[in-house]
Structures are given as C-alpha cells and as structure tokens.
mmCIF file of C-alpha atoms in Angstrom:
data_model
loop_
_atom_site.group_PDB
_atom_site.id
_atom_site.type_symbol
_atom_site.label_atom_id
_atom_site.label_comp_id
_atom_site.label_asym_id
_atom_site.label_seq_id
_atom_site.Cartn_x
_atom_site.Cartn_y
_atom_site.Cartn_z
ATOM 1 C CA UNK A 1 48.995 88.009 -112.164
ATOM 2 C CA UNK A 2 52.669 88.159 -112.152
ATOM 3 C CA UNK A 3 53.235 88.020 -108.515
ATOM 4 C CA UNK A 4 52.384 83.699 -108.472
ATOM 5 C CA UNK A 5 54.833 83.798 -111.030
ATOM 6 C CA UNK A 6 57.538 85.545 -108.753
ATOM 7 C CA UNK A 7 56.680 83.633 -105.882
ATOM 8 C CA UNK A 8 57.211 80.227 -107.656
ATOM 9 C CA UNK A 9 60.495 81.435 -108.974
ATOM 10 C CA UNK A 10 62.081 82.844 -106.069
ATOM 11 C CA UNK A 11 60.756 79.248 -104.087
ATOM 12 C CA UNK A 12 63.134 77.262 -106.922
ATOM 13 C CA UNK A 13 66.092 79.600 -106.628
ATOM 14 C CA UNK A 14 65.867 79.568 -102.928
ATOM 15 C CA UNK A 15 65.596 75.674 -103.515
ATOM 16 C CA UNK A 16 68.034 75.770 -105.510
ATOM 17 C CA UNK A 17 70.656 78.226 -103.404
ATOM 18 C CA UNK A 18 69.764 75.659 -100.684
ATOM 19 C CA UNK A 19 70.919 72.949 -102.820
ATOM 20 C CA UNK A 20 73.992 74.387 -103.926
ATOM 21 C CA UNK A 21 74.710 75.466 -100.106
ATOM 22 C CA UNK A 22 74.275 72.298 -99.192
ATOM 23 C CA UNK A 23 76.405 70.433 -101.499
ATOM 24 C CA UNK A 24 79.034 73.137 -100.832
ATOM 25 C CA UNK A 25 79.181 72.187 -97.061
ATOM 26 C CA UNK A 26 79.133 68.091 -97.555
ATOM 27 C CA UNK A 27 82.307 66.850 -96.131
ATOM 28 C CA UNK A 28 84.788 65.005 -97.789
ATOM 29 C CA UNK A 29 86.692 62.726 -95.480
ATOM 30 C CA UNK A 30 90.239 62.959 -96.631
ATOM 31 C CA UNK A 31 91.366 63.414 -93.065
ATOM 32 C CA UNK A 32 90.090 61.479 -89.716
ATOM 33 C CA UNK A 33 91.493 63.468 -86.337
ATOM 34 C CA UNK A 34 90.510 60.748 -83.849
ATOM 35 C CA UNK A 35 90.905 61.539 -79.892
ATOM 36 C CA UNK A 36 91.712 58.998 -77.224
ATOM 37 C CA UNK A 37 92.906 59.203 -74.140
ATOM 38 C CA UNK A 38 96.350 57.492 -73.367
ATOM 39 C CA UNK A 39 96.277 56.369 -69.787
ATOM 40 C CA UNK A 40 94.042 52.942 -70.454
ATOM 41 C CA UNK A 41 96.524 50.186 -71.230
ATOM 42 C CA UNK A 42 95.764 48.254 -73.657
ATOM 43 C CA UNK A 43 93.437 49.991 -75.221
ATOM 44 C CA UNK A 44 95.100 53.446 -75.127
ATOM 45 C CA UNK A 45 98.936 54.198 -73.687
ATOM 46 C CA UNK A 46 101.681 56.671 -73.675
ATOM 47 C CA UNK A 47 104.756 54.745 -74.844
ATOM 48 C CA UNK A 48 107.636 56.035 -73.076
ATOM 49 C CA UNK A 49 108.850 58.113 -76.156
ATOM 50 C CA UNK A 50 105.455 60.164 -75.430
ATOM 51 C CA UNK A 51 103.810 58.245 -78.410
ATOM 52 C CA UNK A 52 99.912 56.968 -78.347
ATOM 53 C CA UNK A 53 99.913 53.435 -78.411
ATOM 54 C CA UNK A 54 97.541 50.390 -77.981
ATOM 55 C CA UNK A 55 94.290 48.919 -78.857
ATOM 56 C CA UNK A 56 92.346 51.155 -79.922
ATOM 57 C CA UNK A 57 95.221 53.743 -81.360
ATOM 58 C CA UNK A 58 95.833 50.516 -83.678
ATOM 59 C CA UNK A 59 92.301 49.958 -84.936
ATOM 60 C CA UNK A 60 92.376 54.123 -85.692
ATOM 61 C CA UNK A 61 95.090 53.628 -87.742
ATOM 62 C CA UNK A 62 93.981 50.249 -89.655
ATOM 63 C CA UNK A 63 90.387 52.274 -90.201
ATOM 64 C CA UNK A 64 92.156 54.875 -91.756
ATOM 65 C CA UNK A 65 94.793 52.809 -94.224
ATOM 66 C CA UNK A 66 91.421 50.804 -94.992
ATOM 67 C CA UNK A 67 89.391 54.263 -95.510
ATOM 68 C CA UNK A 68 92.689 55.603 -97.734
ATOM 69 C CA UNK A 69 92.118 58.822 -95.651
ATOM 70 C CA UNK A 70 95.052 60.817 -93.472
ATOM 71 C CA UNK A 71 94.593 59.696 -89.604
ATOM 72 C CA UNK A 72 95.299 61.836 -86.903
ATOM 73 C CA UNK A 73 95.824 60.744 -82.974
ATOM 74 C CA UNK A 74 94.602 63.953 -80.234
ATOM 75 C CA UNK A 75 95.233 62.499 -76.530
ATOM 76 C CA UNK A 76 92.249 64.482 -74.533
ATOM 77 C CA UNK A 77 91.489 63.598 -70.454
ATOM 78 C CA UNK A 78 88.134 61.507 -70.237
ATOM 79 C CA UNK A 79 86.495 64.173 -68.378
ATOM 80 C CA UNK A 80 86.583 66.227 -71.398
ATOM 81 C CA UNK A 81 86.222 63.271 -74.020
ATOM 82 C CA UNK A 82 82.677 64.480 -75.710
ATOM 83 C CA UNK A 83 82.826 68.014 -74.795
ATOM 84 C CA UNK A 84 86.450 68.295 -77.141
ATOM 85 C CA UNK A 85 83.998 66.348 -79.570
ATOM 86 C CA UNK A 86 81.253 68.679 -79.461
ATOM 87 C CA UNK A 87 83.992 71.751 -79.388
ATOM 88 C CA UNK A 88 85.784 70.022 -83.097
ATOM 89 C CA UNK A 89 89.071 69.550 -81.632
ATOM 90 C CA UNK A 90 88.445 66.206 -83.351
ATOM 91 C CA UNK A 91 86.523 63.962 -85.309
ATOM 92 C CA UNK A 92 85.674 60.971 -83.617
ATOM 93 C CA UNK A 93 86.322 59.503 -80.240
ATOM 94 C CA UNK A 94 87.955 56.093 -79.943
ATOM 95 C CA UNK A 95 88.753 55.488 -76.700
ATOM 96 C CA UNK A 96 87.105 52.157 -75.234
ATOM 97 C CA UNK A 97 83.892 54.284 -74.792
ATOM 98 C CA UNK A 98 80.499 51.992 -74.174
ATOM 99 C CA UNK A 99 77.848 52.362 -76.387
ATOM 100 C CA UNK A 100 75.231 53.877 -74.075
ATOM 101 C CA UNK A 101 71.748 55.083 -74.203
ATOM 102 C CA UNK A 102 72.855 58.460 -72.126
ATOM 103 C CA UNK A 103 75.764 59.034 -74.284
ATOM 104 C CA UNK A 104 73.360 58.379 -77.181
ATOM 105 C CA UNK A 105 71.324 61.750 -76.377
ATOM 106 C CA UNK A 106 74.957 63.517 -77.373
ATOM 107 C CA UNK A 107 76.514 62.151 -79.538
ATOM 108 C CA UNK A 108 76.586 59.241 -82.375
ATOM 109 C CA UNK A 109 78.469 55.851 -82.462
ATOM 110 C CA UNK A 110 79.419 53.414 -84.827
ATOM 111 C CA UNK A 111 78.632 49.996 -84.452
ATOM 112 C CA UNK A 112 80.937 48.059 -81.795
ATOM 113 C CA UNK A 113 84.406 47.444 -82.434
ATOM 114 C CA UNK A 114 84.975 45.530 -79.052
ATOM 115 C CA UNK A 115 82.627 44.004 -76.376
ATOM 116 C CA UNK A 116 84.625 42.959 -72.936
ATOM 117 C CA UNK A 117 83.086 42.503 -69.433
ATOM 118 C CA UNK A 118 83.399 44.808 -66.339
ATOM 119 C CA UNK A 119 85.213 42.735 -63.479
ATOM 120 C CA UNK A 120 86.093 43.466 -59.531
ATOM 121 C CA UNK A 121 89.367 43.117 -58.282
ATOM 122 C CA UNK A 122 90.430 42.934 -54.925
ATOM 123 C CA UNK A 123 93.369 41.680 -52.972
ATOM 124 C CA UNK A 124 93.250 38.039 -52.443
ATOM 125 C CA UNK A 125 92.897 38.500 -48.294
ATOM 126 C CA UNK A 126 90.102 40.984 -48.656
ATOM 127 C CA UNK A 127 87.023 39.035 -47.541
ATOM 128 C CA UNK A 128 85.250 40.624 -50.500
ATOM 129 C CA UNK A 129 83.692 37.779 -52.479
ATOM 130 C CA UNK A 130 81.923 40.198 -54.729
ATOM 131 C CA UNK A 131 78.510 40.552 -53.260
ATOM 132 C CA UNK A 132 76.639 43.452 -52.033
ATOM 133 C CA UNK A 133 76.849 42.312 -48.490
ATOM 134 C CA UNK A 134 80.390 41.870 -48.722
ATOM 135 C CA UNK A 135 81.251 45.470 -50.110
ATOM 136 C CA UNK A 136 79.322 47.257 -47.379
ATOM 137 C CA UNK A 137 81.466 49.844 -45.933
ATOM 138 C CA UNK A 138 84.478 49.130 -48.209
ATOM 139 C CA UNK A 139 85.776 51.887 -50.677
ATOM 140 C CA UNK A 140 85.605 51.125 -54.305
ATOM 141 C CA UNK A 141 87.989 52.847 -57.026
ATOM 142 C CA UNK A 142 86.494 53.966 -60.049
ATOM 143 C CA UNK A 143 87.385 56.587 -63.001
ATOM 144 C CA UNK A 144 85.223 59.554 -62.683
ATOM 145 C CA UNK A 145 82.524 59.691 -65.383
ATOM 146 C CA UNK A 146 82.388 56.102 -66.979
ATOM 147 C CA UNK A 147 79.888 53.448 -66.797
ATOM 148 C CA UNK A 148 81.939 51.472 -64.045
ATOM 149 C CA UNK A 149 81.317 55.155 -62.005
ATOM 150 C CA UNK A 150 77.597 54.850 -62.810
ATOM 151 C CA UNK A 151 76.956 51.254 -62.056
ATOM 152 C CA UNK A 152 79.052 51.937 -58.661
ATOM 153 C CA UNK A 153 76.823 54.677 -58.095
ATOM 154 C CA UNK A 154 73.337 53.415 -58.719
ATOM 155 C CA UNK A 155 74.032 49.698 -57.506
ATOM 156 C CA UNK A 156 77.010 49.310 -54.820
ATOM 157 C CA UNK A 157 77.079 52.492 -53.186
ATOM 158 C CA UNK A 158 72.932 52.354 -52.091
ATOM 159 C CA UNK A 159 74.404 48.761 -51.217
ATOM 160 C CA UNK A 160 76.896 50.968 -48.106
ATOM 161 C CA UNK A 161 79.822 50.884 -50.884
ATOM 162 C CA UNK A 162 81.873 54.273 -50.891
ATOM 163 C CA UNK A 163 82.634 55.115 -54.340
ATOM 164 C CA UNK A 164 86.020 56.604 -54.835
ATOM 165 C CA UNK A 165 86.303 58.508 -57.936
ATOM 166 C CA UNK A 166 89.766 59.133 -60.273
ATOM 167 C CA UNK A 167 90.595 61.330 -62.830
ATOM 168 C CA UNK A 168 92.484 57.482 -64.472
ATOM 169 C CA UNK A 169 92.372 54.448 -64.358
ATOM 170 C CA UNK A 170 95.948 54.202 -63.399
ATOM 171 C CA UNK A 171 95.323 56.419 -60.326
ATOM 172 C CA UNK A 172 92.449 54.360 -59.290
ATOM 173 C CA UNK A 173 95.040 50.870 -59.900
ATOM 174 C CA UNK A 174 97.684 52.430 -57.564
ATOM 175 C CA UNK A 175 95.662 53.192 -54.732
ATOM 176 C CA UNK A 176 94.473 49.388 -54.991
ATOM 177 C CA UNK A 177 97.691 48.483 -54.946
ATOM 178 C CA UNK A 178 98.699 50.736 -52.170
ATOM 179 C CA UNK A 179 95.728 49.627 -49.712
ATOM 180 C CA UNK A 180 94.071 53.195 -49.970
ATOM 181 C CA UNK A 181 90.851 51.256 -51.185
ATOM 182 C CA UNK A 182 89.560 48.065 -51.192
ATOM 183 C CA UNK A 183 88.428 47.415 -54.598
ATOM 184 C CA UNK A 184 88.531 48.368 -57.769
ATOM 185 C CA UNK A 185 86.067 48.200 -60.693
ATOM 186 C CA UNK A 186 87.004 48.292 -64.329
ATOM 187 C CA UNK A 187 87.141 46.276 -67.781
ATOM 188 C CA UNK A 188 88.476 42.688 -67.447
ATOM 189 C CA UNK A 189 90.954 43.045 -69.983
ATOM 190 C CA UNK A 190 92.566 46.421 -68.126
ATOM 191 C CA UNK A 191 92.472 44.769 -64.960
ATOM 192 C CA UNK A 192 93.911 41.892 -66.341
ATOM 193 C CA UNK A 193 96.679 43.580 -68.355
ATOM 194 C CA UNK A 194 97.480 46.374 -66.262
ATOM 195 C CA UNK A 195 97.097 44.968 -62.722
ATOM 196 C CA UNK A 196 96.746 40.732 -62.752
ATOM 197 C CA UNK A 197 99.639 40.049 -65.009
ATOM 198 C CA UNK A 198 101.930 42.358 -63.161
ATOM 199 C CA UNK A 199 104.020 41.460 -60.331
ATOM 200 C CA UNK A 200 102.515 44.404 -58.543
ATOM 201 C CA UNK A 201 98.916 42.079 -58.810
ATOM 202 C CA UNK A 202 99.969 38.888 -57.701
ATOM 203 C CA UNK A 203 98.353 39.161 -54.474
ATOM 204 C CA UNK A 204 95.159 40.666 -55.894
ATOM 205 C CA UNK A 205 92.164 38.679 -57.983
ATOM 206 C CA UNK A 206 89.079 39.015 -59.714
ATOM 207 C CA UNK A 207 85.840 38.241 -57.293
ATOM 208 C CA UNK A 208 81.804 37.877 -58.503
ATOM 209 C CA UNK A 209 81.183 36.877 -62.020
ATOM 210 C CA UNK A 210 81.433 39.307 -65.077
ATOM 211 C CA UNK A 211 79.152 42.635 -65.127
ATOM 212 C CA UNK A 212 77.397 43.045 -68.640
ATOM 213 C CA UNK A 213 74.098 44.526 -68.366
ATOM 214 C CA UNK A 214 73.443 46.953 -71.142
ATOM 215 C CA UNK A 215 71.551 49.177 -69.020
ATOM 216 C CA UNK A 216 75.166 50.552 -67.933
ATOM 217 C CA UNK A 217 77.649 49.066 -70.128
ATOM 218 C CA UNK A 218 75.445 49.131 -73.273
ATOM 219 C CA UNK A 219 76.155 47.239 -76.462
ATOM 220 C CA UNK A 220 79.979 46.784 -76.382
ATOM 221 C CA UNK A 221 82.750 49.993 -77.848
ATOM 222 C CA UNK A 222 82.088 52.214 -80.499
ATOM 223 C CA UNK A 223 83.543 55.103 -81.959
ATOM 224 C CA UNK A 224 81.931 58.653 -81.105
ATOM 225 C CA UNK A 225 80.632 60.756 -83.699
ATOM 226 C CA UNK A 226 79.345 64.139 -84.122
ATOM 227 C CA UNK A 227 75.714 64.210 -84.669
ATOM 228 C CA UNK A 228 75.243 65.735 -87.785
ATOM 229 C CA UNK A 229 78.210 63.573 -89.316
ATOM 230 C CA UNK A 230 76.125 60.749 -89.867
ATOM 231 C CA UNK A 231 78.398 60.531 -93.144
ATOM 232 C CA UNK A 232 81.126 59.834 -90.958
ATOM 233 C CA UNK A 233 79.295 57.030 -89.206
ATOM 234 C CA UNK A 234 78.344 55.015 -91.981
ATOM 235 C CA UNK A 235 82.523 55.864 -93.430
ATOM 236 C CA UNK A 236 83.500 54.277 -90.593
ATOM 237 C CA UNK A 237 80.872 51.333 -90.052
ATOM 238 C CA UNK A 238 82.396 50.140 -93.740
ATOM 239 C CA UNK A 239 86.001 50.304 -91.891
ATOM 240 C CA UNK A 240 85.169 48.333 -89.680
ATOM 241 C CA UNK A 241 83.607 45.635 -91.369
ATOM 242 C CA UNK A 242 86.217 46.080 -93.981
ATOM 243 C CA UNK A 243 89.453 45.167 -91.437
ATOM 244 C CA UNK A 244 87.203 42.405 -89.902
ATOM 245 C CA UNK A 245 86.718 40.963 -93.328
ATOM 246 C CA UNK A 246 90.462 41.406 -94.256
ATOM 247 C CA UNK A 247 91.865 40.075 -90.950
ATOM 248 C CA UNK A 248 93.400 43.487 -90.183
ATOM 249 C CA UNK A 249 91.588 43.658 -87.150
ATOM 250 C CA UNK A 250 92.544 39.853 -85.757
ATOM 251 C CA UNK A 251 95.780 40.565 -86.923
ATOM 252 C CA UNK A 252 95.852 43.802 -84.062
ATOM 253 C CA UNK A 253 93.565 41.772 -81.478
ATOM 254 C CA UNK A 254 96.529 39.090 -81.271
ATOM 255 C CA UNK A 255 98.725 41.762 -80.397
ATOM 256 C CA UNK A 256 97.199 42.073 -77.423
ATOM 257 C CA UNK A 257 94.923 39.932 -76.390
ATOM 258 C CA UNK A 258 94.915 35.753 -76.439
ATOM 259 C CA UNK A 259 91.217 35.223 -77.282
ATOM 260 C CA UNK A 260 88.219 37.160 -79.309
ATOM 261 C CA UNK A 261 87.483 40.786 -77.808
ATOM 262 C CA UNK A 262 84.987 41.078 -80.531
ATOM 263 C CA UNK A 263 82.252 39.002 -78.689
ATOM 264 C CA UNK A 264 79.331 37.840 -80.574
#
C-alpha cells in the first residue's frame, strides 16, 4: 500500500529537483558578447587603430546601453560565423546576416534590424547590362558562404556565369577593381560605400534592378541567436524596438547612411 505513496512522492521531488535545476540554469543577461566580422564597411570595419567599427558594431552597442547590460565586440571570419555561435565563443551574431529559412534550421534570429537590396556592379565598359544573357561566360565575385554566393549559384551560374568565391568582401571588391572578374555581387549599400563613392569606383556602376527575393535574401538582418536562448531573443527584440522608439537607432543610421535602411 505504501509503494503508490513512494511513487507519488519521489514524482514531486523529482518535479521539484527539476524545478529547482531549472531555475538554477536560467540566464541572467548582465553581459551580451556579440561577434561580427570587421571586413564589411559600413556595417562592420577595422578602424585603423585595430578597433571594430560601423553599422552594426553601433547598433550592438546602443542594444546594450538600452538593455543596461555589459556589451562585448568578438571579430570572427564569416566562414566560421555560426559555428563560433554554436561553439559559445559568443552570444549573438550581428554581422549584416539575412534572415534565412536555411540559417533558420541552426540557429535563431531576432526580428530585422536592417533590410537593403542585393545590387551588381560592373565597370561602366563591361557590356553587362545585368541579364542572364549578358553574364554568360563572365566571372562573378562573391563572398564564400552568403546569400549573394547562393543566389549566384542556383540562378547565374546554371545561366554560364562562373562564380568566383572570397573569403571577404574586400577581396572580392579588389579583384573588380583590378579586372580579375567581371562583376561583383553584394549589398547596395557596401557596394555603394565601399566601391561607388570611392575614386577607385568611378569607372564602375550598378546594372539590373535591385535583387530582393526572400527565397535567398530572406526577411531583411537580424541578430543570430542560440537556439535554446530564446530568452535572449525576445531581450533583444525589446532593444530593438526600444532604440527605434527612442531615435537611438536613426540617430546611428544618419551616421552612415542618407536615407531609411530600415525598410518597411
């Protein structure tokens, strides 16, 4: 007769050691260690005093003085970008990274904090007007694992486009520049800032109109998140909303940027 009795009772202390464990192990976010990447002006720099700057590094920082928690910048290649997630060598990822439904299988994001186009650049006595037809045979520069690589891949290069992959974005720019390859496809705004407003671009212009389809490019930037830390996420959805409602956040797009990155 007692042995109902013994069951129910160990049940509730297990419950109950469950309960405890689990409260035990809820983070606390006094500290944020976000990782970008530093070579994707404006979003992400290296000043030349070997500090991160830019875009996004800015928005980290205004999250965290809005969050009143300790913020912490780890520069990490994009190759490695979710893995060093996944391995807790930091927090969160804010580094201009698309919203996708891949990336979704691996990780979390926030809601958007920026939503620009993907553009091709070319030089201005290319012959490449932007179309399919026009990039047969011609070598296109991309940085290796982002969602300019996959559209390349899936959409230009069945098209008789070689795709030429880079470790950066600057790499891919300079062998534009240099006539190694004959386009180049990336965000508007880092063409535009790194390459078009440079005296190095002033032979070189955008061709075809904006790229956008959320099948590739997905719902605009958000910041990467442990699954798991679904805490986290909704910490830093109230940021977010809390800078845009303070002007925090227009106050750091002007800094860069003469019109709304935001998008609708």
């Amino acid at each position: 007769m007692l042995k109902p009795r013994r069951t129910v009772l160990g049940a509730l202390a297990l419950a109950v050691s469950l309960f405890t464990l689990g409260t035990a192990e809820a983070k606390e976010w006094n500290k944020i260690r976000f990782g970008t990447e530093g070579a994707y002006a404006p979003f992400n720099y290296v000043t030349p005093d070997g500090q991160l700057a830019g875009f996004d590094v800015d928005i980290a920082h205004a999250l965290c003085e809005e969050l009143k928690v300790e913020c912490e910048l780890v520069m990490q290649d994009w190759d490695g970008m979710i893995p060093a997630l996944l391995a807790n060598k930091y927090d969160a990822i804010i580094a201009s990274m698309s919203i996708t439904e891949e990336r979704k299988k691996s990780i979390n994001f926030t809601e958007k904090y920026y939503d620009t186009p993907t553009r091709l650049v070319v030089h201005k006595d290319s012959g490449i007007d932007g179309s399919p037809e026009s990039l047969n045979g011609k070598r296109i520069a991309v940085q290796r694992e982002t969602t300019q690589d996959r559209y390349a891949t899936e959409n230009l290069e069945p098209a008789g486009a070689e795709i030429v992959r880079y470790a950066t974005g600057e790499e891919a720019t300079l062998d534009l520049v240099s006539g190694r390859v004959d386009a180049r496809l990336e965000d508007a705004v880092v063409l535009s800032e790194s390459l078009l407003k440079t005296p190095e671009g002033a032979d070189f212009q955008f061709v075809g109109d904006p790229i956008n389809d959320a099948k590739y490019f997905g719902l605009g930037a958000g910041i990467g998140v442990r699954k798991g830390d679904e805490d986290l996420v909704e910490l830093l959805n109230k940021g977010i909303a809390g800078i845009r409602a303070s002007g925090k956040y227009q106050e750091i797009q002007s800094k860069y940027f003469e019109f709304d990155v935001y998008g609708d």
